[in-house]
PDB file of C-alpha atoms in Angstrom:
ATOM      1  CA  ASN A 394     138.231 -43.081 134.872  1.00 46.00           C
ATOM      2  CA  PHE A 395     136.975 -39.570 134.799  1.00 36.00           C
ATOM      3  CA  PHE A 396     140.055 -38.160 136.515  1.00 35.00           C
ATOM      4  CA  MET A 397     142.430 -40.442 134.713  1.00 39.00           C
ATOM      5  CA  GLU A 398     140.990 -39.155 131.228  1.00 41.00           C
ATOM      6  CA  LYS A 399     140.958 -35.360 132.743  1.00 43.00           C
ATOM      7  CA  ASN A 400     144.294 -35.607 133.877  1.00 47.00           C
ATOM      8  CA  THR A 401     145.564 -36.947 130.410  1.00 49.00           C
ATOM      9  CA  ASN A 402     144.209 -34.180 128.837  1.00 51.00           C
ATOM     10  CA  GLN A 403     145.513 -31.651 131.253  1.00 51.00           C
ATOM     11  CA  GLY A 404     149.162 -33.308 130.522  1.00 51.00           C
ATOM     12  CA  LYS A 405     148.441 -33.381 126.636  1.00 50.00           C
ATOM     13  CA  TYR A 406     147.323 -30.067 126.866  1.00 53.00           C
ATOM     14  CA  SER A 407     150.334 -28.575 128.827  1.00 61.00           C
ATOM     15  CA  ALA A 408     152.807 -30.441 126.372  1.00 59.00           C
ATOM     16  CA  SER A 409     151.145 -28.812 123.513  1.00 75.00           C
ATOM     17  CA  GLN A 410     151.413 -25.460 125.189  1.00 79.00           C
ATOM     18  CA  SER A 411     154.841 -26.115 126.102  1.00 82.00           C
ATOM     19  CA  TYR A 412     155.796 -26.953 122.485  1.00 81.00           C
ATOM     20  CA  LEU A 413     153.999 -23.647 120.998  1.00 83.00           C
ATOM     21  CA  ASN A 414     155.695 -21.391 123.696  1.00 86.00           C
ATOM     22  CA  SER A 415     159.200 -22.613 122.909  1.00 87.00           C
ATOM     23  CA  THR A 416     158.479 -22.561 119.108  1.00 87.00           C
ATOM     24  CA  HIS A 417     157.373 -18.886 119.382  1.00 89.00           C
ATOM     25  CA  ARG A 418     160.378 -17.868 121.358  1.00 91.00           C
ATOM     26  CA  LEU A 419     163.047 -19.866 119.294  1.00 90.00           C
ATOM     27  CA  GLY A 420     161.173 -18.562 116.083  1.00 90.00           C
ATOM     28  CA  ARG A 421     161.193 -14.752 117.544  1.00 92.00           C
ATOM     29  CA  VAL A 422     164.948 -15.338 118.279  1.00 93.00           C
ATOM     30  CA  SER A 423     165.584 -16.779 114.935  1.00 91.00           C
ATOM     31  CA  GLY A 424     163.580 -13.888 113.191  1.00 90.00           C
ATOM     32  CA  ILE A 425     165.262 -11.233 114.960  1.00 93.00           C
ATOM     33  CA  ILE A 426     168.584 -12.936 113.666  1.00 94.00           C
ATOM     34  CA  ALA A 427     167.514 -13.197 110.362  1.00 91.00           C
ATOM     35  CA  VAL A 428     166.463  -9.299 110.187  1.00 91.00           C
ATOM     36  CA  LEU A 429     170.002  -8.313 111.566  1.00 93.00           C
ATOM     37  CA  LEU A 430     171.668 -10.634 109.046  1.00 92.00           C
ATOM     38  CA  ILE A 431     169.839  -9.034 106.279  1.00 89.00           C
ATOM     39  CA  LEU A 432     170.275  -5.634 107.361  1.00 90.00           C
ATOM     40  CA  MET A 433     174.126  -6.000 107.608  1.00 92.00           C
ATOM     41  CA  VAL A 434     174.560  -6.337 103.962  1.00 89.00           C
ATOM     42  CA  PRO A 435     173.622  -2.994 103.225  1.00 86.00           C
ATOM     43  CA  ALA A 436     175.148  -1.740 106.216  1.00 88.00           C
ATOM     44  CA  VAL A 437     178.566  -3.340 105.480  1.00 90.00           C
ATOM     45  CA  ILE A 438     178.465  -2.101 101.562  1.00 88.00           C
ATOM     46  CA  THR A 439     177.725   1.441 102.832  1.00 84.00           C
ATOM     47  CA  PHE A 440     180.534   1.209 105.298  1.00 87.00           C
ATOM     48  CA  VAL A 441     183.236   0.019 102.861  1.00 87.00           C
ATOM     49  CA  TYR A 442     182.258   2.453 100.004  1.00 87.00           C
ATOM     50  CA  ARG A 443     181.092   5.106 102.035  1.00 81.00           C
ATOM     51  CA  ASN A 444     183.477   7.532 100.320  1.00 80.00           C
ATOM     52  CA  GLN A 445     181.945   6.646  97.018  1.00 81.00           C
ATOM     53  CA  ILE A 446     178.126   6.982  97.921  1.00 77.00           C
ATOM     54  CA  THR A 447     176.357  10.159  98.297  1.00 79.00           C
ATOM     55  CA  LEU A 448     172.832   9.533  99.892  1.00 76.00           C
ATOM     56  CA  ASP A 449     169.964  11.666  98.553  1.00 79.00           C
ATOM     57  CA  MET A 450     167.608  11.327 101.714  1.00 81.00           C
ATOM     58  CA  PRO A 451     164.464  12.109  99.617  1.00 82.00           C
ATOM     59  CA  LYS A 452     164.826   9.873  96.988  1.00 81.00           C
ATOM     60  CA  THR A 453     165.632   7.276  99.470  1.00 80.00           C
ATOM     61  CA  MET A 454     162.636   7.963 101.681  1.00 82.00           C
ATOM     62  CA  SER A 455     160.589   7.680  98.551  1.00 76.00           C
ATOM     63  CA  ALA A 456     161.662   4.448  97.928  1.00 76.00           C
ATOM     64  CA  ILE A 457     161.102   3.484 101.174  1.00 80.00           C
ATOM     65  CA  ILE A 458     157.508   4.654 101.343  1.00 77.00           C
ATOM     66  CA  THR A 459     156.784   3.173  97.556  1.00 70.00           C
ATOM     67  CA  LEU A 460     158.058  -0.268  98.820  1.00 75.00           C
ATOM     68  CA  THR A 461     156.150  -0.026 102.018  1.00 77.00           C
ATOM     69  CA  ALA A 462     153.061   0.522 100.375  1.00 68.00           C
ATOM     70  CA  ILE A 463     153.341  -2.264  98.368  1.00 65.00           C
ATOM     71  CA  TYR A 464     154.997  -5.112 100.348  1.00 72.00           C
ATOM     72  CA  GLY A 465     153.443  -3.690 103.699  1.00 74.00           C
ATOM     73  CA  VAL A 466     150.057  -5.442 102.528  1.00 72.00           C
ATOM     74  CA  VAL A 467     151.671  -8.187 101.212  1.00 73.00           C
ATOM     75  CA  SER A 468     153.239  -9.101 104.507  1.00 78.00           C
ATOM     76  CA  VAL A 469     150.140  -8.733 106.334  1.00 79.00           C
ATOM     77  CA  VAL A 470     147.963 -10.429 103.768  1.00 76.00           C
ATOM     78  CA  GLU A 471     150.462 -13.466 103.513  1.00 79.00           C
ATOM     79  CA  VAL A 472     150.967 -13.948 107.322  1.00 82.00           C
ATOM     80  CA  VAL A 473     146.939 -14.048 107.469  1.00 81.00           C
ATOM     81  CA  SER A 474     146.299 -16.428 104.709  1.00 80.00           C
ATOM     82  CA  PHE A 475     149.300 -18.682 105.059  1.00 84.00           C
ATOM     83  CA  CYS A 476     149.776 -19.158 108.697  1.00 84.00           C
ATOM     84  CA  PRO A 477     146.739 -21.816 108.846  1.00 83.00           C
ATOM     85  CA  PHE A 478     148.632 -23.859 106.450  1.00 85.00           C
ATOM     86  CA  LEU A 479     152.022 -23.757 107.531  1.00 87.00           C
ATOM     87  CA  GLY A 480     151.591 -23.775 111.058  1.00 85.00           C
ATOM     88  CA  THR A 481     153.522 -22.141 114.056  1.00 86.00           C
ATOM     89  CA  GLY A 482     157.163 -23.593 113.259  1.00 88.00           C
ATOM     90  CA  GLY A 483     156.697 -23.770 109.631  1.00 88.00           C
ATOM     91  CA  THR A 484     155.583 -20.168 109.491  1.00 90.00           C
ATOM     92  CA  TYR A 485     158.772 -19.135 111.203  1.00 91.00           C
ATOM     93  CA  LEU A 486     160.877 -21.202 109.131  1.00 90.00           C
ATOM     94  CA  SER A 487     159.073 -20.088 106.067  1.00 89.00           C
ATOM     95  CA  PHE A 488     159.319 -16.306 106.468  1.00 89.00           C
ATOM     96  CA  ILE A 489     163.038 -16.646 107.517  1.00 89.00           C
ATOM     97  CA  THR A 490     164.033 -18.854 104.584  1.00 87.00           C
ATOM     98  CA  GLY A 491     161.665 -16.993 101.883  1.00 82.00           C
ATOM     99  CA  ASN A 492     160.005 -18.487  98.552  1.00 81.00           C
ATOM    100  CA  ILE A 493     156.812 -19.057 100.591  1.00 84.00           C
ATOM    101  CA  MET A 494     154.303 -19.198  97.698  1.00 79.00           C
ATOM    102  CA  ASN A 495     156.650 -21.335  95.160  1.00 78.00           C
ATOM    103  CA  THR A 496     157.969 -23.966  97.709  1.00 84.00           C
ATOM    104  CA  LYS A 497     157.045 -23.612 101.265  1.00 88.00           C
ATOM    105  CA  LEU A 498     153.236 -23.491 100.911  1.00 86.00           C
ATOM    106  CA  PRO A 499     153.066 -26.001  98.558  1.00 86.00           C
ATOM    107  CA  VAL A 500     155.238 -28.171 100.544  1.00 88.00           C
ATOM    108  CA  ALA A 501     152.986 -27.776 103.572  1.00 89.00           C
ATOM    109  CA  MET A 502     149.660 -28.352 101.783  1.00 87.00           C
ATOM    110  CA  ASN A 503     150.891 -31.415 100.102  1.00 87.00           C
ATOM    111  CA  SER A 504     151.986 -32.857 103.503  1.00 88.00           C
ATOM    112  CA  LEU A 505     148.737 -32.370 104.795  1.00 86.00           C
ATOM    113  CA  ARG A 506     147.226 -34.064 101.753  1.00 86.00           C
ATOM    114  CA  VAL A 507     149.427 -36.983 101.819  1.00 86.00           C
ATOM    115  CA  ASN A 508     149.000 -37.478 105.586  1.00 86.00           C
ATOM    116  CA  LYS A 509     145.089 -36.942 105.217  1.00 84.00           C
ATOM    117  CA  LEU A 510     145.384 -34.279 108.374  1.00 83.00           C
ATOM    118  CA  ASP A 511     143.152 -31.355 109.403  1.00 82.00           C
ATOM    119  CA  ARG A 512     145.389 -28.301 109.134  1.00 79.00           C
ATOM    120  CA  ASP A 513     144.333 -27.347 112.673  1.00 78.00           C
ATOM    121  CA  SER A 514     145.591 -30.546 114.415  1.00 82.00           C
ATOM    122  CA  GLU A 515     148.418 -31.088 116.424  1.00 83.00           C
ATOM    123  CA  GLU A 516     149.547 -33.829 113.964  1.00 85.00           C
ATOM    124  CA  ALA A 517     149.404 -31.244 110.945  1.00 86.00           C
ATOM    125  CA  GLU A 518     151.685 -28.819 113.321  1.00 87.00           C
ATOM    126  CA  VAL A 519     154.660 -31.422 113.486  1.00 88.00           C
ATOM    127  CA  VAL A 520     154.391 -32.533 109.472  1.00 90.00           C
ATOM    128  CA  THR A 521     154.272 -29.216 108.001  1.00 90.00           C
ATOM    129  CA  THR A 522     157.298 -28.131 110.168  1.00 90.00           C
ATOM    130  CA  LEU A 523     159.056 -31.364 109.418  1.00 92.00           C
ATOM    131  CA  ALA A 524     158.204 -30.841 105.599  1.00 92.00           C
ATOM    132  CA  ILE A 525     158.920 -27.351 105.471  1.00 91.00           C
ATOM    133  CA  GLY A 526     162.471 -27.887 107.410  1.00 91.00           C
ATOM    134  CA  ALA A 527     163.378 -30.762 104.796  1.00 92.00           C
ATOM    135  CA  SER A 528     162.039 -28.369 101.595  1.00 90.00           C
ATOM    136  CA  SER A 529     164.359 -25.353 103.207  1.00 89.00           C
ATOM    137  CA  LEU A 530     167.544 -27.685 103.495  1.00 91.00           C
ATOM    138  CA  VAL A 531     166.856 -29.151 100.495  1.00 89.00           C
ATOM    139  CA  THR A 532     166.556 -25.524  98.270  1.00 85.00           C
ATOM    140  CA  THR A 533     169.343 -24.174 100.444  1.00 86.00           C
ATOM    141  CA  PHE A 534     171.701 -27.129  99.123  1.00 88.00           C
ATOM    142  CA  ILE A 535     170.568 -26.860  95.619  1.00 82.00           C
ATOM    143  CA  LEU A 536     171.034 -22.972  95.359  1.00 80.00           C
ATOM    144  CA  PHE A 537     174.328 -23.672  96.857  1.00 83.00           C
ATOM    145  CA  LEU A 538     175.361 -26.022  94.307  1.00 80.00           C
ATOM    146  CA  GLY A 539     173.845 -24.070  91.386  1.00 76.00           C
ATOM    147  CA  MET A 540     176.160 -21.178  92.850  1.00 77.00           C
ATOM    148  CA  LEU A 541     179.202 -23.013  93.352  1.00 76.00           C
ATOM    149  CA  PHE A 542     179.420 -25.275  90.341  1.00 72.00           C
ATOM    150  CA  LEU A 543     176.338 -24.627  87.688  1.00 68.00           C
ATOM    151  CA  GLY A 544     175.520 -20.936  87.858  1.00 64.00           C
ATOM    152  CA  ASN A 545     177.632 -19.939  84.517  1.00 69.00           C
ATOM    153  CA  LEU A 546     176.184 -23.010  83.035  1.00 72.00           C
ATOM    154  CA  LEU A 547     172.238 -22.352  84.107  1.00 72.00           C
ATOM    155  CA  VAL A 548     171.826 -18.648  83.895  1.00 70.00           C
ATOM    156  CA  PRO A 549     172.016 -18.385  79.884  1.00 73.00           C
ATOM    157  CA  ILE A 550     169.529 -21.401  79.845  1.00 73.00           C
ATOM    158  CA  ILE A 551     166.945 -20.063  82.314  1.00 71.00           C
ATOM    159  CA  THR A 552     167.085 -16.688  81.306  1.00 72.00           C
ATOM    160  CA  GLY A 553     166.894 -17.740  77.384  1.00 74.00           C
ATOM    161  CA  PRO A 554     163.925 -16.888  75.291  1.00 77.00           C
ATOM    162  CA  GLU A 555     162.828 -20.690  75.150  1.00 77.00           C
ATOM    163  CA  LEU A 556     162.212 -20.923  79.120  1.00 76.00           C
ATOM    164  CA  ALA A 557     161.446 -17.410  79.766  1.00 74.00           C
ATOM    165  CA  PRO A 558     157.562 -18.026  79.406  1.00 77.00           C
ATOM    166  CA  ALA A 559     157.647 -21.091  81.548  1.00 77.00           C
ATOM    167  CA  PHE A 560     159.520 -19.119  84.504  1.00 74.00           C
ATOM    168  CA  ASN A 561     156.965 -16.064  84.252  1.00 74.00           C
ATOM    169  CA  ASN A 562     154.152 -18.314  84.661  1.00 77.00           C
ATOM    170  CA  VAL A 563     155.399 -20.521  87.908  1.00 75.00           C
ATOM    171  CA  THR A 564     153.661 -18.441  90.566  1.00 71.00           C
ATOM    172  CA  PRO A 565     150.178 -18.684  88.488  1.00 75.00           C
ATOM    173  CA  ALA A 566     150.644 -22.153  87.882  1.00 78.00           C
ATOM    174  CA  LEU A 567     151.799 -23.243  91.346  1.00 74.00           C
ATOM    175  CA  THR A 568     148.544 -21.446  92.243  1.00 73.00           C
ATOM    176  CA  GLY A 569     146.217 -22.793  89.858  1.00 76.00           C
ATOM    177  CA  ALA A 570     147.195 -26.104  90.949  1.00 76.00           C
ATOM    178  CA  LEU A 571     146.850 -25.673  94.486  1.00 71.00           C
ATOM    179  CA  ALA A 572     143.826 -23.927  94.304  1.00 75.00           C
ATOM    180  CA  ALA A 573     141.994 -26.128  92.089  1.00 78.00           C
ATOM    181  CA  PRO A 574     141.274 -29.109  94.565  1.00 74.00           C
ATOM    182  CA  TYR A 575     139.773 -26.407  96.657  1.00 73.00           C
ATOM    183  CA  PHE A 576     137.384 -24.961  94.177  1.00 79.00           C
ATOM    184  CA  VAL A 577     135.996 -28.404  93.432  1.00 78.00           C
ATOM    185  CA  LYS A 578     135.472 -28.978  96.780  1.00 75.00           C
ATOM    186  CA  ASN A 579     133.964 -25.795  97.678  1.00 75.00           C
ATOM    187  CA  LYS A 580     132.011 -24.903  94.691  1.00 76.00           C
ATOM    188  CA  LYS A 581     129.370 -22.791  96.144  1.00 74.00           C
ATOM    189  CA  LEU A 582     132.333 -20.600  98.035  1.00 76.00           C
ATOM    190  CA  SER A 583     134.413 -20.489  95.064  1.00 78.00           C
ATOM    191  CA  ILE A 584     132.263 -19.465  92.192  1.00 80.00           C
ATOM    192  CA  PRO A 585     131.458 -16.257  93.624  1.00 77.00           C
ATOM    193  CA  THR A 586     134.706 -15.173  93.939  1.00 77.00           C
ATOM    194  CA  VAL A 587     136.370 -16.453  90.770  1.00 81.00           C
ATOM    195  CA  ILE A 588     133.304 -14.662  88.906  1.00 83.00           C
ATOM    196  CA  ALA A 589     134.253 -11.374  90.746  1.00 80.00           C
ATOM    197  CA  GLY A 590     138.235 -11.673  89.676  1.00 80.00           C
ATOM    198  CA  CYS A 591     137.521 -12.619  86.388  1.00 85.00           C
ATOM    199  CA  VAL A 592     134.709  -9.622  85.737  1.00 86.00           C
ATOM    200  CA  LEU A 593     137.503  -7.429  87.550  1.00 82.00           C
ATOM    201  CA  TYR A 594     140.215  -8.702  85.271  1.00 84.00           C
ATOM    202  CA  LEU A 595     138.152  -7.813  81.974  1.00 89.00           C
ATOM    203  CA  VAL A 596     137.322  -4.751  83.146  1.00 87.00           C
ATOM    204  CA  MET A 597     140.460  -3.090  84.244  1.00 84.00           C
ATOM    205  CA  GLY A 598     143.063  -5.190  82.571  1.00 84.00           C
ATOM    206  CA  TYR A 599     146.303  -7.064  82.998  1.00 82.00           C
ATOM    207  CA  SER A 600     148.382  -3.834  83.872  1.00 82.00           C
ATOM    208  CA  PHE A 601     146.153  -2.729  86.495  1.00 83.00           C
ATOM    209  CA  MET A 602     145.673  -6.362  88.275  1.00 80.00           C
ATOM    210  CA  SER A 603     149.378  -6.918  88.166  1.00 76.00           C
ATOM    211  CA  SER A 604     150.269  -3.760  89.515  1.00 75.00           C
ATOM    212  CA  ASN A 605     147.780  -3.707  92.365  1.00 74.00           C
ATOM    213  CA  TYR A 606     148.000  -7.616  93.315  1.00 70.00           C
ATOM    214  CA  SER A 607     148.703  -7.028  96.679  1.00 66.00           C
ATOM    215  CA  TYR A 608     145.707  -4.938  97.437  1.00 71.00           C
ATOM    216  CA  LEU A 609     143.505  -6.787  95.276  1.00 76.00           C
ATOM    217  CA  MET A 610     144.611 -10.116  97.152  1.00 73.00           C
ATOM    218  CA  LEU A 611     143.616  -8.667 100.538  1.00 71.00           C
ATOM    219  CA  ALA A 612     140.076  -7.379  98.837  1.00 77.00           C
ATOM    220  CA  PHE A 613     139.368 -11.175  97.430  1.00 77.00           C
ATOM    221  CA  ILE A 614     140.111 -12.520 100.894  1.00 75.00           C
ATOM    222  CA  VAL A 615     137.392 -10.069 102.305  1.00 79.00           C
ATOM    223  CA  ILE A 616     135.160 -11.079  99.410  1.00 78.00           C
ATOM    224  CA  SER A 617     135.118 -14.587 100.122  1.00 77.00           C
ATOM    225  CA  PHE A 618     134.563 -14.187 103.810  1.00 80.00           C
ATOM    226  CA  LEU A 619     131.525 -12.027 102.957  1.00 83.00           C
ATOM    227  CA  CYS A 620     130.444 -14.640 100.392  1.00 79.00           C
ATOM    228  CA  TYR A 621     130.599 -17.424 103.019  1.00 80.00           C
ATOM    229  CA  LEU A 622     128.609 -15.344 105.496  1.00 84.00           C
ATOM    230  CA  LEU A 623     126.042 -14.316 103.317  1.00 84.00           C
ATOM    231  CA  LEU A 624     125.649 -17.913 102.085  1.00 80.00           C
ATOM    232  CA  TYR A 625     125.756 -19.438 105.256  1.00 80.00           C
ATOM    233  CA  LYS A 626     122.830 -16.905 106.715  1.00 83.00           C
ATOM    234  CA  VAL A 627     120.501 -17.861 103.381  1.00 83.00           C
ATOM    235  CA  GLY A 628     121.069 -21.572 104.010  1.00 78.00           C
ATOM    236  CA  PHE A 629     123.007 -22.195 100.864  1.00 74.00           C
ATOM    237  CA  VAL A 630     126.178 -23.509 102.577  1.00 70.00           C
ATOM    238  CA  LYS A 631     126.181 -25.480 105.977  1.00 70.00           C
ATOM    239  CA  GLU A 632     129.266 -26.125 108.315  1.00 66.00           C
ATOM    240  CA  GLU A 633     130.445 -29.861 107.713  1.00 60.00           C
ATOM    241  CA  LYS A 634     130.225 -31.981 111.109  1.00 54.00           C
TER     242      LYS A 634
END
């Protein structure tokens, strides 16, 4: 029985490792293809209109440096914070298809919640990949229909003053709805971080918070981790079995 169980575990480990290796291989190839296709858009436009374009290198480099300083931090923070919920396959799908915060992350988290799965389990890996894949197909299909048939009809409605407040608060609303269950479940860990965020908002104001959110996101991840270590050391929180 011991050797049968050992061989079964080894076979399960080999299958899991083979799945992850193939997922990483396909994900890397797909990511490279996606980046090349994205870069082809400005390349083709530049080639077609090359006689009408004057390239100002100082302004171009300034724009590149500014965007890299902002979105470079965001890209690192999103990978670190989202991957545990998205899974391996879901991470590649999400970062290729985009709109992670509004669609892919909620879909992954809800799929884990509905199926009552731990995010580090093998079942969660499969479920999140299927859920994010379905979300990507549905989103692409709806966008295609909107572009093909409803673009002229929906754009004035969506961009109108009546719905502008709602669309300006989509990300905060989704973030709050997703974060609330975890805050309630982990009050001892969430309270210090929430208090720190509220104090910083009251002191620095909305404009500072909105213009530096990428750096603040990384800072609050570090703050949350340090709070957890401190509370764990003093015995205020304990590891669940």
